[in-house]
Structure formats: C-alpha cells, structure tokens
CSV table of C-alpha atoms and ligand atoms in Angstrom, one decimal:
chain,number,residue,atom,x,y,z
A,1,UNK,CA,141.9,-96.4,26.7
A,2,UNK,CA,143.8,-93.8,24.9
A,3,UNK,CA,143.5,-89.8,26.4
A,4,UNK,CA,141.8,-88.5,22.8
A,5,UNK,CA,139.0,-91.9,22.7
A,6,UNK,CA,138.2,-90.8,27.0
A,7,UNK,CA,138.0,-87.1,25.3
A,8,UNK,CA,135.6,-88.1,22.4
A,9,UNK,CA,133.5,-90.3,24.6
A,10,UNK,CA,132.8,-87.5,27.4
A,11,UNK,CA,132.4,-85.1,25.0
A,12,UNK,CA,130.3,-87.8,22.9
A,13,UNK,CA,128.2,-88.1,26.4
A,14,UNK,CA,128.2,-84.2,26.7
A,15,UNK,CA,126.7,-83.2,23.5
A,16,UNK,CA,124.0,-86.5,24.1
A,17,UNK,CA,123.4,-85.2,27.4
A,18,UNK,CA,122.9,-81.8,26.1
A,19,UNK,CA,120.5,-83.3,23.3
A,20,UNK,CA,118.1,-84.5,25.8
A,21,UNK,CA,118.0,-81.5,28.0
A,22,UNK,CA,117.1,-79.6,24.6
A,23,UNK,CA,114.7,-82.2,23.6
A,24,UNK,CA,113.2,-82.5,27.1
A,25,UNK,CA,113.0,-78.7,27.7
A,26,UNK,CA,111.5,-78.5,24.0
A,27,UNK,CA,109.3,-81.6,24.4
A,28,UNK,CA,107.6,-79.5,28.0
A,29,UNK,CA,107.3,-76.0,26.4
A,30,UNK,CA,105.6,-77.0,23.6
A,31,UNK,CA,103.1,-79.4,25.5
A,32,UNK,CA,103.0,-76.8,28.4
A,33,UNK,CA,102.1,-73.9,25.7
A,34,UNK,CA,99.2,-76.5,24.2
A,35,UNK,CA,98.1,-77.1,27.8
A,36,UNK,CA,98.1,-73.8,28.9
A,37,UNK,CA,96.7,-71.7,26.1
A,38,UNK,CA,94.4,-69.3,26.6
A,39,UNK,CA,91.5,-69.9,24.2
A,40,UNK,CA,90.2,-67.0,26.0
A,41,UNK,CA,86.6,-68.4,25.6
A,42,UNK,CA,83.9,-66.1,27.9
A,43,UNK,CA,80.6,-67.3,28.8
A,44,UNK,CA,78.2,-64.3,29.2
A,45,UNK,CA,75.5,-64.9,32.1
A,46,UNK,CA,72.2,-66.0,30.5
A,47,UNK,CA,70.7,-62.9,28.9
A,48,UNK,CA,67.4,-62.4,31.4
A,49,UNK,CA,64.7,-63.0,29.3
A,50,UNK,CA,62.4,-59.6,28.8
A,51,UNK,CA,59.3,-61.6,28.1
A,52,UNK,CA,59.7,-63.8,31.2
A,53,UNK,CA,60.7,-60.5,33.0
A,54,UNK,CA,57.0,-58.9,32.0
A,55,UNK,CA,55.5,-61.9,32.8
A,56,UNK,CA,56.9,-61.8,36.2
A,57,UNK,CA,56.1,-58.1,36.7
A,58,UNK,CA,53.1,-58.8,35.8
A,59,UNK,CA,52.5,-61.5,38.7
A,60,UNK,CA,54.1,-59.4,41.5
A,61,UNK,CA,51.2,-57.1,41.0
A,62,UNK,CA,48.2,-59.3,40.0
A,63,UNK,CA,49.0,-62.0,42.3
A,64,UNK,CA,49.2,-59.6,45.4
A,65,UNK,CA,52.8,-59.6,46.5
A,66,UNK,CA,52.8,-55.8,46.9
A,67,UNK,CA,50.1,-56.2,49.3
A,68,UNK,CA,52.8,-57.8,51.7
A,69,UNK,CA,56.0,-57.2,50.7
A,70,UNK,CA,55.2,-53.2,49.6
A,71,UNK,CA,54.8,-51.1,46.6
A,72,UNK,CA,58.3,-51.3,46.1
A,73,UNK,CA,58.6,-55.1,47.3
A,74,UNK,CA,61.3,-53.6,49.8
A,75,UNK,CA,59.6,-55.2,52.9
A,76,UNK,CA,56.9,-54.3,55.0
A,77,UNK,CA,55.4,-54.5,58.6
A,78,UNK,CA,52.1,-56.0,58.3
A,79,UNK,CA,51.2,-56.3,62.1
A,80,UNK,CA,52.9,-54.9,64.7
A,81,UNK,CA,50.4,-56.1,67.9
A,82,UNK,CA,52.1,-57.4,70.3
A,83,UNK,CA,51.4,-59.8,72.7
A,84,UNK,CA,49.8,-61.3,69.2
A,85,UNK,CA,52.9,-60.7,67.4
A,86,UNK,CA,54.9,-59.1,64.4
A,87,UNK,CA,54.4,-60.1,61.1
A,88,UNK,CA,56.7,-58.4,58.7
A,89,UNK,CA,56.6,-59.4,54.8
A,90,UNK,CA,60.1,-59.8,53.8
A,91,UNK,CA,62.2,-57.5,51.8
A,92,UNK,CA,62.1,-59.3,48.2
A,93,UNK,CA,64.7,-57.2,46.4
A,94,UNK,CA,67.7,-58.3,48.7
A,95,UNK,CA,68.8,-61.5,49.5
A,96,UNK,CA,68.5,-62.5,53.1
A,97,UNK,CA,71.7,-62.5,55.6
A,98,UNK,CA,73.7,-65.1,54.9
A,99,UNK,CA,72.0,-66.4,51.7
A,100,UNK,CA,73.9,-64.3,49.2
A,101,UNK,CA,75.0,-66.7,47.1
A,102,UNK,CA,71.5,-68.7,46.9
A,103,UNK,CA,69.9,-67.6,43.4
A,104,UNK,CA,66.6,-66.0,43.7
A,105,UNK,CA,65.1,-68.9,42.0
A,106,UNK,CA,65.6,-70.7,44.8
A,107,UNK,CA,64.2,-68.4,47.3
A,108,UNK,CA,61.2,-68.0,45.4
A,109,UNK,CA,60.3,-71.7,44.8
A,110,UNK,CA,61.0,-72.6,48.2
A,111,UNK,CA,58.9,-69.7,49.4
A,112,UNK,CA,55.8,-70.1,46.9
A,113,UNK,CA,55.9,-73.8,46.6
A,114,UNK,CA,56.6,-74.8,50.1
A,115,UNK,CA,55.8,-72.2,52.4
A,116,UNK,CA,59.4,-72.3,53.7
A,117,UNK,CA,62.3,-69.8,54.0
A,118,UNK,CA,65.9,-70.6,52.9
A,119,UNK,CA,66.8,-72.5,56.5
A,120,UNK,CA,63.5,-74.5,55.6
A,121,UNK,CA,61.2,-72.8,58.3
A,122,UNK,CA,57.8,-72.4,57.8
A,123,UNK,CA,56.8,-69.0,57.0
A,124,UNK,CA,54.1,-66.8,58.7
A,125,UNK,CA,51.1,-65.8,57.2
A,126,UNK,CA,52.7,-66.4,53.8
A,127,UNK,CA,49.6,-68.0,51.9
A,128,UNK,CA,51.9,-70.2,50.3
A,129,UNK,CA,49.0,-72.8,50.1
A,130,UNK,CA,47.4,-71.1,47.5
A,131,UNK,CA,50.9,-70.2,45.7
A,132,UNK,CA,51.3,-73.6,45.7
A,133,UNK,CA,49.6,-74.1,42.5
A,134,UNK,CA,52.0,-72.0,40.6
A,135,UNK,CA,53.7,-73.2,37.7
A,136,UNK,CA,57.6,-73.5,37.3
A,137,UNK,CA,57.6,-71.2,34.9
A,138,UNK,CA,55.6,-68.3,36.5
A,139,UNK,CA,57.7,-69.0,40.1
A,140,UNK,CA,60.8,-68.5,36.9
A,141,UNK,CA,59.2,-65.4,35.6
A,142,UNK,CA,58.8,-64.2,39.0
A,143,UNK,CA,62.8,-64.9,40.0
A,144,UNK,CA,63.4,-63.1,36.9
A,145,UNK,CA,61.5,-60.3,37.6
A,146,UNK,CA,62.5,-59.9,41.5
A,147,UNK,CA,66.2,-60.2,40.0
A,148,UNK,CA,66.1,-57.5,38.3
A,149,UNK,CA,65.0,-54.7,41.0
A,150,UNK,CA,67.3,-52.7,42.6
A,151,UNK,CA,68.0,-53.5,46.1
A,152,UNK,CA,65.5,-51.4,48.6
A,153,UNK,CA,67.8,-50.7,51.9
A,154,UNK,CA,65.4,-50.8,54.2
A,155,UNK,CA,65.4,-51.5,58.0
A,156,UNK,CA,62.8,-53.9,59.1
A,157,UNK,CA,62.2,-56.1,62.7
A,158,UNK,CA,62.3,-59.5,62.0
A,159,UNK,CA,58.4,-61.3,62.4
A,160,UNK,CA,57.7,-62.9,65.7
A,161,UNK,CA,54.2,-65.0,67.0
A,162,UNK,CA,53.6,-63.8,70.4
A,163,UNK,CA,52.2,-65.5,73.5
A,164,UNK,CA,48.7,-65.1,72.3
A,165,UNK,CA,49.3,-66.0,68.4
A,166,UNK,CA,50.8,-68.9,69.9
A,167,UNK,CA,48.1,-69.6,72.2
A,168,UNK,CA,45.6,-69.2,69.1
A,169,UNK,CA,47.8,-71.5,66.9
A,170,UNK,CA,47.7,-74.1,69.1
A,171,UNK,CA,44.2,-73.5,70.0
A,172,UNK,CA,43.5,-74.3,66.2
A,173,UNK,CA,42.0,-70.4,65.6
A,174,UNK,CA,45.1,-70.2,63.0
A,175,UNK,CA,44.6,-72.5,60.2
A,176,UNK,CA,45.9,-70.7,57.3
A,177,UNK,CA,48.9,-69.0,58.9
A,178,UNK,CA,51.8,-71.9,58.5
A,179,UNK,CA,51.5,-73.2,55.3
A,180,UNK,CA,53.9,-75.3,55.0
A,181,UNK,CA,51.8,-77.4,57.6
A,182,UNK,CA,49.1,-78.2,54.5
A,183,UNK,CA,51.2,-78.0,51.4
A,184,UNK,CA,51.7,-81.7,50.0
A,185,UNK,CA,55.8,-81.3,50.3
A,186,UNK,CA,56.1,-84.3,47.4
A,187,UNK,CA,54.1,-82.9,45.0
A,188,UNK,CA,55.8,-80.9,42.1
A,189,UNK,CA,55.1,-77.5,40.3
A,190,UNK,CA,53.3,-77.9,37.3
A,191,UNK,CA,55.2,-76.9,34.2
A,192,UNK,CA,53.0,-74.6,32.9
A,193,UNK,CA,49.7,-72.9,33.6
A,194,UNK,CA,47.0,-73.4,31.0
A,195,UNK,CA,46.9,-71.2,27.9
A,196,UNK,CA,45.3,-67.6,29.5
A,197,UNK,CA,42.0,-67.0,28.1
A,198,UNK,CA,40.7,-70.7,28.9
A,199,UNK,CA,38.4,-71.9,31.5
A,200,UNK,CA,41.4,-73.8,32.7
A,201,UNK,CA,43.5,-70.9,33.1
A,202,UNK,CA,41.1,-69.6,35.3
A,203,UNK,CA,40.4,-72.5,37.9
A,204,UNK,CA,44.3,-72.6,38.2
A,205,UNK,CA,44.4,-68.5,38.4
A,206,UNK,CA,41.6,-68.4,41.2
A,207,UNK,CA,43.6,-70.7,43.5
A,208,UNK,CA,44.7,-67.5,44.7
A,209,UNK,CA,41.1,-66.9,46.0
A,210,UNK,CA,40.3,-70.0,47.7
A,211,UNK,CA,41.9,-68.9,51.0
A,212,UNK,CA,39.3,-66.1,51.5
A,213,UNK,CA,36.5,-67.4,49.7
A,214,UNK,CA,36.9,-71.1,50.6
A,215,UNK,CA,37.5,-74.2,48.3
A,216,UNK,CA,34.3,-73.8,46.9
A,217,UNK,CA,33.5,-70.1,46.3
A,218,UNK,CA,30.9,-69.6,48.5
A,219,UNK,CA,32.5,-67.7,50.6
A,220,UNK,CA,32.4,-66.8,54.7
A,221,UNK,CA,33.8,-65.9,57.2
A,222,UNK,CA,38.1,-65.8,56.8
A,223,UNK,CA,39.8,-67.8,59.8
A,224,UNK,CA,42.5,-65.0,59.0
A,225,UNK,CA,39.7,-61.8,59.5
A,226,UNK,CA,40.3,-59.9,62.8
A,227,UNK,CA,37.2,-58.2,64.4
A,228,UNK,CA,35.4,-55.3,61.5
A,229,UNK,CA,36.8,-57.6,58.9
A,230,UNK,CA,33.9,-58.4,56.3
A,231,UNK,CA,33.5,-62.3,55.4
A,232,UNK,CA,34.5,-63.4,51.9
A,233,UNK,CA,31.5,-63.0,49.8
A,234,UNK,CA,29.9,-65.8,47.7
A,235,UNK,CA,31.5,-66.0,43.9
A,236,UNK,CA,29.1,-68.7,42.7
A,237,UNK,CA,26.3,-68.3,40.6
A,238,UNK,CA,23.6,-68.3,43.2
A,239,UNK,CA,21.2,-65.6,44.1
A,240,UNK,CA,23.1,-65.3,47.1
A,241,UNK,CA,26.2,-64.9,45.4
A,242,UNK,CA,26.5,-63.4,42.0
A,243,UNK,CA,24.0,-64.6,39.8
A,244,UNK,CA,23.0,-60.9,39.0
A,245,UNK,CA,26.3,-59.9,38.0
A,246,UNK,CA,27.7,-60.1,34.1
A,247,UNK,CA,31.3,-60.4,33.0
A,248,UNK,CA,31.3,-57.0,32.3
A,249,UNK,CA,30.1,-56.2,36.2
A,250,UNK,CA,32.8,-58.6,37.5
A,251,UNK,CA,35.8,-57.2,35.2
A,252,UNK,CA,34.7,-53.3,36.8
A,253,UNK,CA,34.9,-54.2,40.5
A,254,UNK,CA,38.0,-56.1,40.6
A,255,UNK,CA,39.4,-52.9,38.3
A,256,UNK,CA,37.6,-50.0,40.5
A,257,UNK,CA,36.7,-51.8,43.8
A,258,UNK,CA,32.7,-51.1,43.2
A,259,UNK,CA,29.9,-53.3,42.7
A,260,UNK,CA,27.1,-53.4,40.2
A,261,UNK,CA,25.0,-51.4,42.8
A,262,UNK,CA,28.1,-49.0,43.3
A,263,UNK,CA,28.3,-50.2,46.8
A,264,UNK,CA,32.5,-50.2,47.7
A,265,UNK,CA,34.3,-53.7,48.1
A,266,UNK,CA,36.6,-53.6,51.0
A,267,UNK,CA,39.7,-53.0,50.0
A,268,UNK,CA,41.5,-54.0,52.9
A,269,UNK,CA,39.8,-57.4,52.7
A,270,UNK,CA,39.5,-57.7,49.6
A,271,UNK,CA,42.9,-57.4,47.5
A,272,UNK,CA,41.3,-56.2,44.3
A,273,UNK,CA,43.7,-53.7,43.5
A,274,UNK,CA,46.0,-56.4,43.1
A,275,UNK,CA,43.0,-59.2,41.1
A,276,UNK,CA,42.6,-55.6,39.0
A,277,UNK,CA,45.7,-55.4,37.3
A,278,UNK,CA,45.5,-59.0,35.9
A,279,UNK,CA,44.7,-58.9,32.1
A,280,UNK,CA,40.9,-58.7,30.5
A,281,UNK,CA,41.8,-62.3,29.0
A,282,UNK,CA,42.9,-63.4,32.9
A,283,UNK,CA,40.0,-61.7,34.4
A,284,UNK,CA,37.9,-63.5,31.3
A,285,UNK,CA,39.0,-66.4,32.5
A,286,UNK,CA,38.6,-66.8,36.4
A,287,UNK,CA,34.9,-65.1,35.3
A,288,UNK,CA,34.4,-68.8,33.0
A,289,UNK,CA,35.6,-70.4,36.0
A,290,UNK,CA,33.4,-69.1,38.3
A,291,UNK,CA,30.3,-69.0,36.1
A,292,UNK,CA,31.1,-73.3,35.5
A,293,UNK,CA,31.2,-73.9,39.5
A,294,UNK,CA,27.8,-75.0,40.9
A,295,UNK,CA,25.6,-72.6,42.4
A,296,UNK,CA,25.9,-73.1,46.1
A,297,UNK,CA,23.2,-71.4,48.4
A,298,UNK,CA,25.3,-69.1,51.1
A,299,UNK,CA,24.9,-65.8,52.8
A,300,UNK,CA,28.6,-65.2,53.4
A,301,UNK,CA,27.5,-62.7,56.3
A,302,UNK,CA,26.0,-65.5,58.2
A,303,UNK,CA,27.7,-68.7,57.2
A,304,UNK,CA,29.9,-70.0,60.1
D,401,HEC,C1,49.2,-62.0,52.9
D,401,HEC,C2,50.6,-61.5,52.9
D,401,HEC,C3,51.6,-62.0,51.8
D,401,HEC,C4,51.4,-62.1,50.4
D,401,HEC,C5,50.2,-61.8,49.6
D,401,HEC,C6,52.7,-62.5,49.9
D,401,HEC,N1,53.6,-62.7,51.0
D,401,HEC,FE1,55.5,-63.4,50.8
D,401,HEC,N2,55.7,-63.3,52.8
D,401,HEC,C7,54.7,-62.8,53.7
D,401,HEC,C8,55.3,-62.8,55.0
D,401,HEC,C9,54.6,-62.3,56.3
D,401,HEC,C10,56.6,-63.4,55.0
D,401,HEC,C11,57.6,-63.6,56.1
D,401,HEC,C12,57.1,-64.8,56.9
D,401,HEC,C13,58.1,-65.1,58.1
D,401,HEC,O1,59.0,-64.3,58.3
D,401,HEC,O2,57.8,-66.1,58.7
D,401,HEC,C14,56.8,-63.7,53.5
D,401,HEC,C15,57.9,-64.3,53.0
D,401,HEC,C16,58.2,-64.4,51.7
D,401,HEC,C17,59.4,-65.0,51.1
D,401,HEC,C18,60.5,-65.6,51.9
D,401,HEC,C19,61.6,-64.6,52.2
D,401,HEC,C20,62.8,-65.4,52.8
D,401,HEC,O3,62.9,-65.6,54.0
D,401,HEC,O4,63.6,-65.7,51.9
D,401,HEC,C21,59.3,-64.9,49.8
D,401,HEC,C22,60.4,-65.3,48.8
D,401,HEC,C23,58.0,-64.3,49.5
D,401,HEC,N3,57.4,-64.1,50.6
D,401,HEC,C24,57.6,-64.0,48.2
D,401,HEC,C25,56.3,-63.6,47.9
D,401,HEC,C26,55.8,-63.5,46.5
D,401,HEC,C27,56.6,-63.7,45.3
D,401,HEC,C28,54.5,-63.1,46.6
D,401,HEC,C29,53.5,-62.9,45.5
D,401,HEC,C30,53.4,-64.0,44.5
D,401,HEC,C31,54.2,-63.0,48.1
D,401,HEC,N4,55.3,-63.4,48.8
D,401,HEC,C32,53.0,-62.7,48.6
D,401,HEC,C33,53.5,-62.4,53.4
D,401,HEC,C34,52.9,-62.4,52.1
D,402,HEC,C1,42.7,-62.0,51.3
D,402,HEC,C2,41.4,-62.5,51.1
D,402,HEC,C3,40.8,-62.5,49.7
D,402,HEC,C4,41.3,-62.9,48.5
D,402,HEC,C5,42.7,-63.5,48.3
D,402,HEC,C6,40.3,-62.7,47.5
D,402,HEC,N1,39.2,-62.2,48.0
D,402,HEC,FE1,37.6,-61.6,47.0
D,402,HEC,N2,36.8,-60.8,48.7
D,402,HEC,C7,37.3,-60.9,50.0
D,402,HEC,C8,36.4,-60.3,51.0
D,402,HEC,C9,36.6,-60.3,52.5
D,402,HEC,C10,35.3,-59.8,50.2
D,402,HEC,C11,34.2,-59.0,50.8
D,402,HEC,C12,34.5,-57.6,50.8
D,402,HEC,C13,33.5,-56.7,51.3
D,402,HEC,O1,32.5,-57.2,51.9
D,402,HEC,O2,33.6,-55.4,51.2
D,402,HEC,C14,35.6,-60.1,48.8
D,402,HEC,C15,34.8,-59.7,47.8
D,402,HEC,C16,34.9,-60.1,46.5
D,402,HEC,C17,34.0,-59.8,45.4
D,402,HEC,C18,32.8,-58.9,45.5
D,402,HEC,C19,31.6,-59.7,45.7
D,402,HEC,C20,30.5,-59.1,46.5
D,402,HEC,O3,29.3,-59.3,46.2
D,402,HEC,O4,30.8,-58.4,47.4
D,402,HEC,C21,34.5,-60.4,44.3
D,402,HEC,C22,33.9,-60.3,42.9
D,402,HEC,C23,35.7,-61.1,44.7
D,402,HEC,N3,35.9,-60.9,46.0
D,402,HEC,C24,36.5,-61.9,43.8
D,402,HEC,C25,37.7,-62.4,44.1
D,402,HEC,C26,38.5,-63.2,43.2
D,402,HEC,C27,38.1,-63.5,41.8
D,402,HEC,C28,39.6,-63.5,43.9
D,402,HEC,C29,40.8,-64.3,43.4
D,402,HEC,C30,41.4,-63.9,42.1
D,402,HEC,C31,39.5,-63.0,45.2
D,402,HEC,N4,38.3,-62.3,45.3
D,402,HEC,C32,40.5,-63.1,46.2
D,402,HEC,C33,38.5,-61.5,50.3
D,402,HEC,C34,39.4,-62.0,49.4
C-alpha cells in the first residue's frame, strides 16, 4: 500500500474513531441530563386536618384521657402502693423510647383497640375494653390531635404489678385491669360512630360506661373500687335508678357533679368532669340511650 493511502486510512480511522467518542459522549449527556433532571417536585406532609384535630381535642377530654394520662396528657402516676404496685398513665405527647419513628396512629390504635403497647404487651389498667368500640376515625382524630401537642418532658417510673396485684390477678379479683385479655383481637374498628344526636350515637358513646356501671346499666359494685370507693350507681329507668331524673337533671350532674337532690357525685369515682365536657347533642344522646334500656330493679349499694 502506498505511504499517503496508510496516511488517509489512519487518519480516515482517526476522525471515525473521534466521531463515536463525540457521538457516544453526546448520546450519555443528553440521556444522563433527561435521567437526572431535577423536576424538583416537593410533596408537603398531609396538611393536619383542623376539624379532625377539634374532634380529637374534643375526645381527649370527654372520653377521660386526662384523668390518666394528666391535664396536660404529659403522663401521670396513678398508684404508687407498693407491694400492690405502680401504675403510671403514660406520657401521650412523646413517643416512647425506641419507637420514634412509629406514627402516633399506630400507638394510639394499638393502645385503644387492643389494649397493647407498641412491643404488643398488654397494658395496665388501660380500659382499653371499653375503647375498643371506638371508630377509626375518632382513634384518627385522636392521633391527630395527640400529634399536634408539644412534647411534655417529664420524668416518670415506669408501672410495675407487685407481689400482691399479682397475687389478686391471679386470684381473679382483677378482671378489668388487662384488657387485652377480653378484647376480641380479630374484630375491626368500626368506620364511623353513628351520626351524634342519635340514639345510636349514644349506645356506642356509653361503652365508655359499661366498665363502672356494668353491661347493663344497673350498676354495682366496680371490681376496680378500692376500699371508700362508692359502687357504680344504677343508670336505668327504675325507681332504683333514675326514673325520677329528666334530661335536663342528667345533662347538670355530668356538667357540675350534683344530683337532682344537690347531693355531690363522687368525683373520684365517677369521672364526670370528663362525661361533662362532651357536647349537649352527645350528652342528648347517651340520655336516649339510657332512657330505651329496660328498667332493671338494683340497689347499686347492695348489689354484689
Ligand atoms: C383509667 C385510666 C386510664 C384512662 C382513662 C386512659 N388511659 Fe391510657 N393508659 C393508662 C395506663 C395506666 C397506661 C400504661 C399501662 C402500662 O404501662 O401497662 C396507659 C397507656 C396508654 C397508651 C400506651 C402508651 C404506650 O406504651 O405507647 C396510650 C396510647 C394511651 N394509654 C392512650 C389513651 C387515650 C387516648 C385515652 C383516652 C381516650 C386513655 N389512654 C385513657 C391508663 C388510662
Ligand atoms: C370509672 C368508673 C365510671 C365510669 C367510666 C362512669 N361512671 Fe358514672 N358513676 C360511677 C360511680 C362510682 C358512681 C357513683 C358515684 C357516687 O356514689 O358518688 C357514678 C355515678 C353516676 C351518675 C349519678 C347517678 C346517681 O344516682 O348517683 C350518673 C348519672 C353517671 N354515673 C353516668 C355515667 C355515664 C353516662 C357514664 C359514661 C358516659 C359514666 N357514668 C361512666 C363510676 C363511673
């Protein structure tokens, strides 16, 4: 081959060879700058709900939460009476150790529908039983509403059963204190409650009340009452419950802790501070509820 064909060939082959490194290089910037662009798209966190929030305010309070877990739902020792044991209502405005990542949600279902804690332990004294009944979206207006408080720093003993709680457990003298032990596990919340005003609002409202009063509203004494404590009083319609009293009556005492006669309710007992700041149209309802439940003869003060 003559020298100045070799010479055109290589540099032929050079300026080819140089074409595809151009094209190659070209070919991966422009896919790289269509694969890596930016669109620079930001999802804001779901905007919390300020109706849902109320809503869930306004269960802390009625539903008794405070009552346990304080005024401030920053925790709260309940018992301290050792060798019985310590009962301390958790702080709800933190996140427990080691859970920090777990939403709220999830704490709070797992709580009020199964009586459990985030290792899935049953919880003391809890009345998660009667929570139980809660709808989805009142255990979501409560995780809204808990999710919004400022955390409480507070330092609290953790709750332990001494040896005579655990004596009385397994004697049977503690029905109501693990839960989780009568909760139906496969059954799921209910969507939502009834419309509030309704009869039906209030049978699933005073679920609250059967652990004092009993499943059927007549009341006596409270597996959970240490000695002084009064029994739950009879809520049916029978002379020796409150066949005397009107709506009106019922609405007063549950908002200032006074009967019809004037005579106090026990506020330790009794948490109507807490029934008190559920609405008139809540209040109306558990009142149709109770006035449609069968009159059922018992003197709380001497039932069994
Ligand atoms: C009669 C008292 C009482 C009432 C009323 C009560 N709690 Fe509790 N709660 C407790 C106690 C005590 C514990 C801790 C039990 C334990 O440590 O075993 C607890 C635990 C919890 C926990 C679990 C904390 C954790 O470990 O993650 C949540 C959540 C909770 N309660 C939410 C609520 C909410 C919400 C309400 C109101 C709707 C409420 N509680 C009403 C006593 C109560
Ligand atoms: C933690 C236990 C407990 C819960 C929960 C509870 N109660 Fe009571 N309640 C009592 C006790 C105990 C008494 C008696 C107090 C006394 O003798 O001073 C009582 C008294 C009453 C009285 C006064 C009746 C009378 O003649 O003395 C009314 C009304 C009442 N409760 C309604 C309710 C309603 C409605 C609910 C549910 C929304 C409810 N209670 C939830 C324990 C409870």
């Amino acid at each position: 081959m003559p020298k100045s064909l070799l010479r055109k060939t290589m540099y032929g082959a050079g300026v080819l060879a140089g074409l595809v490194l151009v094209a190659v290089v070209s070919v991966y910037a422009l896919s790289e700058s269509r694969l890596r662009k930016d669109y620079a798209i930001r999802v804001a966190p779901a905007e919390p709900d300020p109706a849902l929030i109320a809503e869930g305010a306004r269960l802390a309070r009625s539903r008794g939460c405070a009552d346990c877990h304080g005024d401030d739902f920053g925790g709260k020792v309940l018992l301290d009476e050792m060798p019985f044991g310590r009962i301390v209502g958790d702080n709800l405005t933190v996140m427990p150790a080691g859970h920090a990542r777990v939403s709220v949600r999830e704490r709070m279902y797992r709580a009020l529908h199964h009586g459990v804690d985030l290792d899935s332990r049953p919880l003391m004294m809890m009345p998660s039983k009667e929570y139980a009944s809660l709808s989805m979206r009142e255990i979501d207006a409560l995780s809204a509403y808990f999710a919004t408080l400022a955390p409480v720093r507070r330092e609290l003993p953790d709750s332990a059963l001494g040896p005579v709680g655990r004596t009385l457990l397994v004697a049977g003298k503690m029905e109501s204190f693990l839960s989780a032990e009568s909760i139906d596990h496969a059954a799921s919340a209910v969507a939502e409650a009834p419309p509030i005003g309704t009869l039906e609002y209030g049978r699933h409202a005073a679920q609250l009340c059967t652990g004092c009063h009993r499943g059927d509203f007549a009341g006596g004494r409270m597996d959970h009452g240490g000695p002084g404590m009064p029994p739950a009083a009879n809520l049916t319609r029978h002379a020796t419950g409150l066949a005397a009293w009107s709506e009106r009556d019922f609405i007063a005492a549950m908002r200032t802790g006074r009967r019809p006669d004037g005579s106090e309710i026990d506020g330790k007992a009794m948490p109507w501070r807490a029934v008190g700041q559920a609405s008139d149209a809540e209040l109306h309802s558990i009142w149709l509820f109770l006035r449609s439940l069968p009159p059922i003869a018992r003197d709380a003060a001497k039932a069994p």
